[in-house]
PDB file of C-alpha atoms in Angstrom:
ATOM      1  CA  UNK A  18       0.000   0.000   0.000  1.00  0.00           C
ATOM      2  CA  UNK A  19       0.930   3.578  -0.519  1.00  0.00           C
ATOM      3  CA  UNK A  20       2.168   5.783   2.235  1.00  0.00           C
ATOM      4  CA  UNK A  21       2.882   8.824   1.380  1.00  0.00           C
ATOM      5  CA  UNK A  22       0.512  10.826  -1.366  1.00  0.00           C
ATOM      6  CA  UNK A  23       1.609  14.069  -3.238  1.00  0.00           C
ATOM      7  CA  UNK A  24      -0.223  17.063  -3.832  1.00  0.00           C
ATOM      8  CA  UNK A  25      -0.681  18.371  -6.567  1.00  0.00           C
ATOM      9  CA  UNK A  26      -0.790  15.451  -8.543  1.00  0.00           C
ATOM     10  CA  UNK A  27       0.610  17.943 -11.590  1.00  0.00           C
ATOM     11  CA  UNK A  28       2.202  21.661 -11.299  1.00  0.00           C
ATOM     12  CA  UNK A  29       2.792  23.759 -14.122  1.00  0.00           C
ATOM     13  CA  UNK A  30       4.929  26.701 -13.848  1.00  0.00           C
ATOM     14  CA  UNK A  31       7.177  29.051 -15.529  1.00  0.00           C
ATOM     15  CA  UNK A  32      10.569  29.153 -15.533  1.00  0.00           C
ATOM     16  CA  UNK A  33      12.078  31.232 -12.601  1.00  0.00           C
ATOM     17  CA  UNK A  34       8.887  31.064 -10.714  1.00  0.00           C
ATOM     18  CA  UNK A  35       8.844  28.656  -7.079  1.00  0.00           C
ATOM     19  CA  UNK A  36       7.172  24.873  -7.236  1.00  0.00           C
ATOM     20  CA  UNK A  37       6.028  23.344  -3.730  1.00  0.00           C
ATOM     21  CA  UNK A  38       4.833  19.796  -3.912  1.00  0.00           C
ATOM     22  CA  UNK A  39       3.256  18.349  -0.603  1.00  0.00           C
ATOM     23  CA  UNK A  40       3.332  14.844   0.373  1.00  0.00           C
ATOM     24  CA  UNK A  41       1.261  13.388   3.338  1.00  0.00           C
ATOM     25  CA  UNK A  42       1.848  10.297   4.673  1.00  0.00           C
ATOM     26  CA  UNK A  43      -0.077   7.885   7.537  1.00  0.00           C
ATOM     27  CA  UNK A  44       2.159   6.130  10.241  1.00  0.00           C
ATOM     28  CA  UNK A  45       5.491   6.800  12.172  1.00  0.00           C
ATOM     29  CA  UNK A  46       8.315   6.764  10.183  1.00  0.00           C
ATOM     30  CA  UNK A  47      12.541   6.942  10.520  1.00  0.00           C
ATOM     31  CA  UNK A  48      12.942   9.185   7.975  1.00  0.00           C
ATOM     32  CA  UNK A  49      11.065  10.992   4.661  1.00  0.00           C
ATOM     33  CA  UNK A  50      12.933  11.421   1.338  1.00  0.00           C
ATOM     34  CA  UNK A  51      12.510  12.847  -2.188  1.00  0.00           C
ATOM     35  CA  UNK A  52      13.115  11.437  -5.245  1.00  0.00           C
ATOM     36  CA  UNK A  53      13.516  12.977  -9.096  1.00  0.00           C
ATOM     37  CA  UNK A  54      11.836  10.918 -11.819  1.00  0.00           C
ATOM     38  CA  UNK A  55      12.724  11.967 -15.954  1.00  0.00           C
ATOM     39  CA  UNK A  56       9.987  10.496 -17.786  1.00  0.00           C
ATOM     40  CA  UNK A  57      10.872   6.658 -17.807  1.00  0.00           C
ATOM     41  CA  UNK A  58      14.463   6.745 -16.088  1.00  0.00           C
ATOM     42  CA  UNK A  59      15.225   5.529 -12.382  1.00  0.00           C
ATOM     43  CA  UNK A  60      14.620   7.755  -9.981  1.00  0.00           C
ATOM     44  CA  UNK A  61      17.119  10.047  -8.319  1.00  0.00           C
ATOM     45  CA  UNK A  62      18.123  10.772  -4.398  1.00  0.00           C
ATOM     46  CA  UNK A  63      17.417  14.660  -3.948  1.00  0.00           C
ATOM     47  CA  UNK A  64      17.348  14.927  -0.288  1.00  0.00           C
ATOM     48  CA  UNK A  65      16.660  12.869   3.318  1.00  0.00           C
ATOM     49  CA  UNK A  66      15.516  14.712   6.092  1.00  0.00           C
ATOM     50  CA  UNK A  67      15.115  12.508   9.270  1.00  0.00           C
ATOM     51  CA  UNK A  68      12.186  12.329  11.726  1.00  0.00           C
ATOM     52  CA  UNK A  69      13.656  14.511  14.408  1.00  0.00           C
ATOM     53  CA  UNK A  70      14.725  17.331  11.683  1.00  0.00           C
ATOM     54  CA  UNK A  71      12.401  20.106  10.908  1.00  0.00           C
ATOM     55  CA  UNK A  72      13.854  21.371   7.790  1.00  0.00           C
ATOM     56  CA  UNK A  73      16.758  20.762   5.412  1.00  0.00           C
ATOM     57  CA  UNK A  74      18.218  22.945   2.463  1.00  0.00           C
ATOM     58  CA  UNK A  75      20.202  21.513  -0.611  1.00  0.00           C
ATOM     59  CA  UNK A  76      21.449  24.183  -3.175  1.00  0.00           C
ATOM     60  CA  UNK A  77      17.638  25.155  -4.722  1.00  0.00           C
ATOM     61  CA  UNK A  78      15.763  22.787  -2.570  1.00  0.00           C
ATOM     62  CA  UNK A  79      14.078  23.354   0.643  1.00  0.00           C
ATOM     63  CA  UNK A  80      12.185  20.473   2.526  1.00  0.00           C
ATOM     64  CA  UNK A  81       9.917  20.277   5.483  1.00  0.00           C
ATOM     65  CA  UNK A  82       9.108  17.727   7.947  1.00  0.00           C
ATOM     66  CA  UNK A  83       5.738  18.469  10.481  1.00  0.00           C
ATOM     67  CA  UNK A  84       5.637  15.025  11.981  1.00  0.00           C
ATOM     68  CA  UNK A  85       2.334  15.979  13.784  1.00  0.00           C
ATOM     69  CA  UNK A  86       0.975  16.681  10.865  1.00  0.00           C
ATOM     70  CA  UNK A  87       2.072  13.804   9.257  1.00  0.00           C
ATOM     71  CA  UNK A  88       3.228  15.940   5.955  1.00  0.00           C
ATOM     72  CA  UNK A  89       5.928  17.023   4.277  1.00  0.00           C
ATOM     73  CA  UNK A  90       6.741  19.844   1.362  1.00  0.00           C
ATOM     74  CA  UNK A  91       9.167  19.909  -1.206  1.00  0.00           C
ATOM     75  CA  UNK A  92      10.049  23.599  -2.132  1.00  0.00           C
ATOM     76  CA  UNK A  93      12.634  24.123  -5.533  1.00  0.00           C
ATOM     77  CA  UNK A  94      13.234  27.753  -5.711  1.00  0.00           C
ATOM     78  CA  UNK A  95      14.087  29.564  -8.673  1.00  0.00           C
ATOM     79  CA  UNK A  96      12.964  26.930 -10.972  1.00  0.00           C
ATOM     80  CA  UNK A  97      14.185  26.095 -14.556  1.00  0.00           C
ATOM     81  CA  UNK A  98      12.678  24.444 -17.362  1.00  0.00           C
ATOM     82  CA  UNK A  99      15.503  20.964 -16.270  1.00  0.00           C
ATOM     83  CA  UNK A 100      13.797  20.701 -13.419  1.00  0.00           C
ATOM     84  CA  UNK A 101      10.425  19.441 -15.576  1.00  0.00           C
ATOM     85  CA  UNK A 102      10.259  15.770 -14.366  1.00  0.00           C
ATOM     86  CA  UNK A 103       8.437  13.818 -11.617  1.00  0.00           C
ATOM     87  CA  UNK A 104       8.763  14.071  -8.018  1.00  0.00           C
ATOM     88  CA  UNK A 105       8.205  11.474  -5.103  1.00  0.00           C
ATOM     89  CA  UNK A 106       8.159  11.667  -1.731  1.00  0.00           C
ATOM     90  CA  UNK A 107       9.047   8.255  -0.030  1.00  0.00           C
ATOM     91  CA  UNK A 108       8.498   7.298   3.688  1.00  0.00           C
ATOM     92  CA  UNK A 109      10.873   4.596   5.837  1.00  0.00           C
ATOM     93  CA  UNK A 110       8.619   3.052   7.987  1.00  0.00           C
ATOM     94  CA  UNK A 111      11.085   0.028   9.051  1.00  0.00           C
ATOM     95  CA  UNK A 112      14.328  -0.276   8.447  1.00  0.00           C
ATOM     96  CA  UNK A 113      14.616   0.293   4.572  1.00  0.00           C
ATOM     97  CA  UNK A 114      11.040  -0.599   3.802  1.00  0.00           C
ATOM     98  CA  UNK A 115      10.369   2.167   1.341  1.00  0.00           C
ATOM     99  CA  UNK A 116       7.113   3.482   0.546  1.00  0.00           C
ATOM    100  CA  UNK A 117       6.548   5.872  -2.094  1.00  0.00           C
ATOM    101  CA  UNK A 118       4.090   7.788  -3.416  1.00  0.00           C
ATOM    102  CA  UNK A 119       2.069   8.592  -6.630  1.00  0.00           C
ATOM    103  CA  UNK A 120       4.347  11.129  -7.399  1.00  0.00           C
ATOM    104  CA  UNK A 121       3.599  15.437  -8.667  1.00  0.00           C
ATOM    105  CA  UNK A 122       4.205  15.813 -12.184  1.00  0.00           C
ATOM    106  CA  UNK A 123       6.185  19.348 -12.547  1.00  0.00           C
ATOM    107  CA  UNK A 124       6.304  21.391 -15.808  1.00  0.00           C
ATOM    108  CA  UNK A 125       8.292  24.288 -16.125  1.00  0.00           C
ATOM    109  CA  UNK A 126       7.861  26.297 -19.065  1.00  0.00           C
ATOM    110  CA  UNK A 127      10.316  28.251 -20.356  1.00  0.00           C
TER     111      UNK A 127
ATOM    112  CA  UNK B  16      31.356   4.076 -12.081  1.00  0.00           C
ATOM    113  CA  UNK B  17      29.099   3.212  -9.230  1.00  0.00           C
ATOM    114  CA  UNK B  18      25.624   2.241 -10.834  1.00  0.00           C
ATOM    115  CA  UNK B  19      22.962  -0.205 -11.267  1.00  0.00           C
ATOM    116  CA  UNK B  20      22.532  -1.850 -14.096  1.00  0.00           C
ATOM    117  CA  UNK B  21      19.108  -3.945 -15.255  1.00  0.00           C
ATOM    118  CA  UNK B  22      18.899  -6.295 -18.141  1.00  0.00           C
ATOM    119  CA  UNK B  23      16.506  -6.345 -20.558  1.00  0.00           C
ATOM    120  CA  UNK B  24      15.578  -2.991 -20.490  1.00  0.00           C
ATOM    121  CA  UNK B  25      12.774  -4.162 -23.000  1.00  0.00           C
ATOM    122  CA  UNK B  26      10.891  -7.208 -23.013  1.00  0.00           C
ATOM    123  CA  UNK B  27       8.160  -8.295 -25.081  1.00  0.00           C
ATOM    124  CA  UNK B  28       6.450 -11.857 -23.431  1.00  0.00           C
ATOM    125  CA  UNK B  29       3.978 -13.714 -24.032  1.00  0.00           C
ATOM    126  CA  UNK B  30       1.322 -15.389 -20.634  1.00  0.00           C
ATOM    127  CA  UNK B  31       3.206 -18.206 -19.209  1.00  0.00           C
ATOM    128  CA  UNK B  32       6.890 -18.328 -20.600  1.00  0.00           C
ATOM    129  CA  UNK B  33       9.182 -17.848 -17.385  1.00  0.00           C
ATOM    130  CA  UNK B  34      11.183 -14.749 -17.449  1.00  0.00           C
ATOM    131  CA  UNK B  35      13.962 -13.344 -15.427  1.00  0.00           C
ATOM    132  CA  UNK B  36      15.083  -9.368 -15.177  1.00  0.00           C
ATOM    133  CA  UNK B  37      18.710  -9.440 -13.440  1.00  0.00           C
ATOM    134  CA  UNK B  38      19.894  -6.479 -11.364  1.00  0.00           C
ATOM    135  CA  UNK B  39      23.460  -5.975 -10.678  1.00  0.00           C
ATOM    136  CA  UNK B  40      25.025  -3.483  -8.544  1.00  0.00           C
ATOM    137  CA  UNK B  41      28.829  -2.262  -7.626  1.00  0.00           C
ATOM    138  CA  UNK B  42      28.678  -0.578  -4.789  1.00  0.00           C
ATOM    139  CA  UNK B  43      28.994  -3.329  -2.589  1.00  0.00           C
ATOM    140  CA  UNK B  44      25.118  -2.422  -1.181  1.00  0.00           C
ATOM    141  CA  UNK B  45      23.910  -4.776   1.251  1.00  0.00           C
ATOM    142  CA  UNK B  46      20.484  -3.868   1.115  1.00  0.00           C
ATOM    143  CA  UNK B  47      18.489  -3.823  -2.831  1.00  0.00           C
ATOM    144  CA  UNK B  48      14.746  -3.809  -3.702  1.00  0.00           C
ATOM    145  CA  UNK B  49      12.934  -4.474  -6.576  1.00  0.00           C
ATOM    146  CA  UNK B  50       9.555  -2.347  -7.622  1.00  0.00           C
ATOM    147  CA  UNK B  51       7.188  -1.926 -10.322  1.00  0.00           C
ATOM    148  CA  UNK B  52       5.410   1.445 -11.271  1.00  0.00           C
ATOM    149  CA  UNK B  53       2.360   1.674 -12.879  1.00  0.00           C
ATOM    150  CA  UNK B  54       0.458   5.066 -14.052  1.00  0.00           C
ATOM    151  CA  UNK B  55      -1.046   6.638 -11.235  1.00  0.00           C
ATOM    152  CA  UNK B  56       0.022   4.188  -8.140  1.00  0.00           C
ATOM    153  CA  UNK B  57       3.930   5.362  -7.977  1.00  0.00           C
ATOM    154  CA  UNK B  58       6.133   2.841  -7.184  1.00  0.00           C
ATOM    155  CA  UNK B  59       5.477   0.038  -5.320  1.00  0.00           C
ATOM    156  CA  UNK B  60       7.922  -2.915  -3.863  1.00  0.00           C
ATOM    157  CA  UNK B  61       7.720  -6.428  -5.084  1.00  0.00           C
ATOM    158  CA  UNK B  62      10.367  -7.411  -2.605  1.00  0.00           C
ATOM    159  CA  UNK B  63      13.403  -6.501  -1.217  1.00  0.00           C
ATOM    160  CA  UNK B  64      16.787  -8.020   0.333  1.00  0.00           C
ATOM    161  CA  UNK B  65      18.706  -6.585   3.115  1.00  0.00           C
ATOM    162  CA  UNK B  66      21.462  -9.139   2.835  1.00  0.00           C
ATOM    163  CA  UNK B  67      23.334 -12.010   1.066  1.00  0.00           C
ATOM    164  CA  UNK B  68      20.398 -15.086   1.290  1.00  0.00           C
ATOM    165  CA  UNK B  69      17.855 -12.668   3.065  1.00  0.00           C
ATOM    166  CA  UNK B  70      14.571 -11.552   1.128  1.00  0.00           C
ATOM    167  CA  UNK B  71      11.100 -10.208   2.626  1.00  0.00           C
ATOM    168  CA  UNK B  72       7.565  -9.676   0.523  1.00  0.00           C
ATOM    169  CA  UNK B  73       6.813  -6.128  -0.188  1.00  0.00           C
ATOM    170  CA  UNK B  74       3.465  -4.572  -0.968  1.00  0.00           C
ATOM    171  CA  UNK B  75       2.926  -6.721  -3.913  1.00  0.00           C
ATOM    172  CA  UNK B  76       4.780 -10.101  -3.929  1.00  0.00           C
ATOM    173  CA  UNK B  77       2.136 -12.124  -5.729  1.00  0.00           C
ATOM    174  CA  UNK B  78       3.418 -13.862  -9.149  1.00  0.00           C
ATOM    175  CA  UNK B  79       7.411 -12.949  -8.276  1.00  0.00           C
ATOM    176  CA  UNK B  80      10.287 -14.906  -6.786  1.00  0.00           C
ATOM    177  CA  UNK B  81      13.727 -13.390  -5.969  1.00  0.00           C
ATOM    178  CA  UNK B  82      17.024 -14.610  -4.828  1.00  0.00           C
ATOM    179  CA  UNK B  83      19.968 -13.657  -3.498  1.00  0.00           C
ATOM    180  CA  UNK B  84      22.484 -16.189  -3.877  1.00  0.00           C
ATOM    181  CA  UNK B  85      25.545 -13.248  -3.790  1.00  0.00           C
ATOM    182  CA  UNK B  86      25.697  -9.489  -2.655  1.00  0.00           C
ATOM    183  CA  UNK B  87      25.658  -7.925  -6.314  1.00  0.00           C
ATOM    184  CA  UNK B  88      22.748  -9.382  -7.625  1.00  0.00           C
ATOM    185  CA  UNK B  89      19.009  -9.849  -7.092  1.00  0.00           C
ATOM    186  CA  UNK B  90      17.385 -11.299 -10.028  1.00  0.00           C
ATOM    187  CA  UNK B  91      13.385 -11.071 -10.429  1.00  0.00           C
ATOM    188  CA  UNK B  92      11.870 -13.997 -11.970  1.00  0.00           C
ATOM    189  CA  UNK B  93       8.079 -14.226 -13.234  1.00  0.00           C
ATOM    190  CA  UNK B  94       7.753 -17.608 -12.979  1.00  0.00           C
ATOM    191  CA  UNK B  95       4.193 -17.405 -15.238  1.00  0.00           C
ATOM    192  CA  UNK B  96       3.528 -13.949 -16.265  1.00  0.00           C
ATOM    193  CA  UNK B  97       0.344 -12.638 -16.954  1.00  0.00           C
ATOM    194  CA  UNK B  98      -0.600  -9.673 -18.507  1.00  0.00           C
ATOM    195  CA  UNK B  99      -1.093  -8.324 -15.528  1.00  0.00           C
ATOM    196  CA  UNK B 100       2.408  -7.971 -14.751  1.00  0.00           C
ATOM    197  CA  UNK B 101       2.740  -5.478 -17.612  1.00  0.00           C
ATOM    198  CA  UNK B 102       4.928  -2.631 -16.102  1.00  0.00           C
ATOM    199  CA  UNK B 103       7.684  -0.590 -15.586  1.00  0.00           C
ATOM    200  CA  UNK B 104      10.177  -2.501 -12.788  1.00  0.00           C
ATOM    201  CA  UNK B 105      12.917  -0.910 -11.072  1.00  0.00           C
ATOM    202  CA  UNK B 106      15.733  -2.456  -8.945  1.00  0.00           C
ATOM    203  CA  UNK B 107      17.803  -0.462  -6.300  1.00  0.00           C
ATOM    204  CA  UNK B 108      20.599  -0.772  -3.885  1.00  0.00           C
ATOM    205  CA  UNK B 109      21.320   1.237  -0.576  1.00  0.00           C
ATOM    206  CA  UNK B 110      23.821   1.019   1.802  1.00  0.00           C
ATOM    207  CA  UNK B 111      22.087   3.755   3.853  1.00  0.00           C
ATOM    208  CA  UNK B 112      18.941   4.788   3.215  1.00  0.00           C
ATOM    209  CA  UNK B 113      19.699   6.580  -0.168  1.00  0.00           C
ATOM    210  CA  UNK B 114      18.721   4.040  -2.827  1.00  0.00           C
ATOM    211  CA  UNK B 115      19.942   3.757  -6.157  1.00  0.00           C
ATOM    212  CA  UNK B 116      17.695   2.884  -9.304  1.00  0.00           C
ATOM    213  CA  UNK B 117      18.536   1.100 -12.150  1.00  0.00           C
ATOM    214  CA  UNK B 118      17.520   2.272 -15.432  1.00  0.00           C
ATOM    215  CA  UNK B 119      14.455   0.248 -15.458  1.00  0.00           C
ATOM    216  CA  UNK B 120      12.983  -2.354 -17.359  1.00  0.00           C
ATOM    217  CA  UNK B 121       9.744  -2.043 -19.652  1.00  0.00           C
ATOM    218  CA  UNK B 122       7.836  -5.668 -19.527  1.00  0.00           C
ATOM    219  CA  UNK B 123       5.045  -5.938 -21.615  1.00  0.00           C
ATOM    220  CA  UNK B 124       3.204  -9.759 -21.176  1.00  0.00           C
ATOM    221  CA  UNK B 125       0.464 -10.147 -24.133  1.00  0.00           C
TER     222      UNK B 125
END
């Protein structure tokens, strides 16, 4: 079963503007990450932030972590028409028993 | 160059001939996963590994085998597909929660 569930399930911007993708998950977990999807490749570590962290920054992206809340958002700043792709949030319930979601479709339009 | 790799990429089946996707990694991972994505339900794990001759059901065993006879590789075998089983599968490797996808593999049973 899923665990954690983007929102929006597709975000179109333009180029320069900010793209925040949500993900919401349902039980305790060790740690939340995000993952880059090109259309049909692997996906791609972007960034881990662990249950007792609150935020985390890597070069253009900012993540989130509200553990009472049970959600998460993905912030890319500055955004550029490379960064069109698919985005998942994934949630480590046990040790390395992934869980990922349906994934936010970003555009960014040039 | 630290990767892994998944072979086919493409198959074309037919219901009931056996098939086997290898995965191969060589980064000396102990723990790798295999999943399959379909349009609109993300990924989701067919089973995973977390060691040499250790393998546990994920969300969505049914109709899969696995082994993992050495540390490198975790080969997924349909032992009957069925159309069905049509998807996109990914195998990964982590060493610490970071995983690593392979390219993928496009399996099409008719």
């Amino acid at each position: 079963s899923q665990q954690g569930e983007e929102d929006p399930q597709a975000l179109s911007i333009q180029e320069g503007e900010n793209a925040t993708m949500n993900c919401s998950y349902k039980t305790s977990i060790n740690n939340l990450q995000w993952y880059r999807q090109n259309s049909g490749r692997g996906l791609v570590h972007l960034i881990l932030i662990r249950s007792n962290e609150r935020e985390k920054h890597s070069g253009r992206l900012r993540v989130t972590l509200d553990t009472s809340k049970k959600s998460s958002s993905l912030l890319i700043t500055a955004s550029r028409a490379a960064d069109t792709a698919s985005y998942f949030c994934a949630t480590d319930e046990r040790n390395n028993d992934m869980r990922f979601g349906a994934g936010t479709r970003l555009t960014v339009k040039p | 160059e630290a990767q892994v790799t998944q072979n086919p990429r493409y198959l074309i089946t037919v219901t009931g001939k056996k098939l086997t996707v290898t995965c191969s990694q060589n980064m000396n991972h102990e723990y790798m996963s295999w999943y399959r994505q379909d349009p609109g339900l993300g990924l989701r794990q067919i089973y995973y590994s977390m060691n040499v001759e250790v393998t546990d059901k994920g969300d969505v065993p049914e109709g899969y085998k696995v082994s993992r006879k050495e540390k490198r590789n975790f080969p997924l075998i349909l032992e009957s597909p069925s159309p069905n089983q049509t998807s996109l599968y990914f195998c990964a490797s982590s060493l610490h929660n970071e995983q690593f996808f392979g390219p993928g593999t496009r399996l099409t049973v008719l």
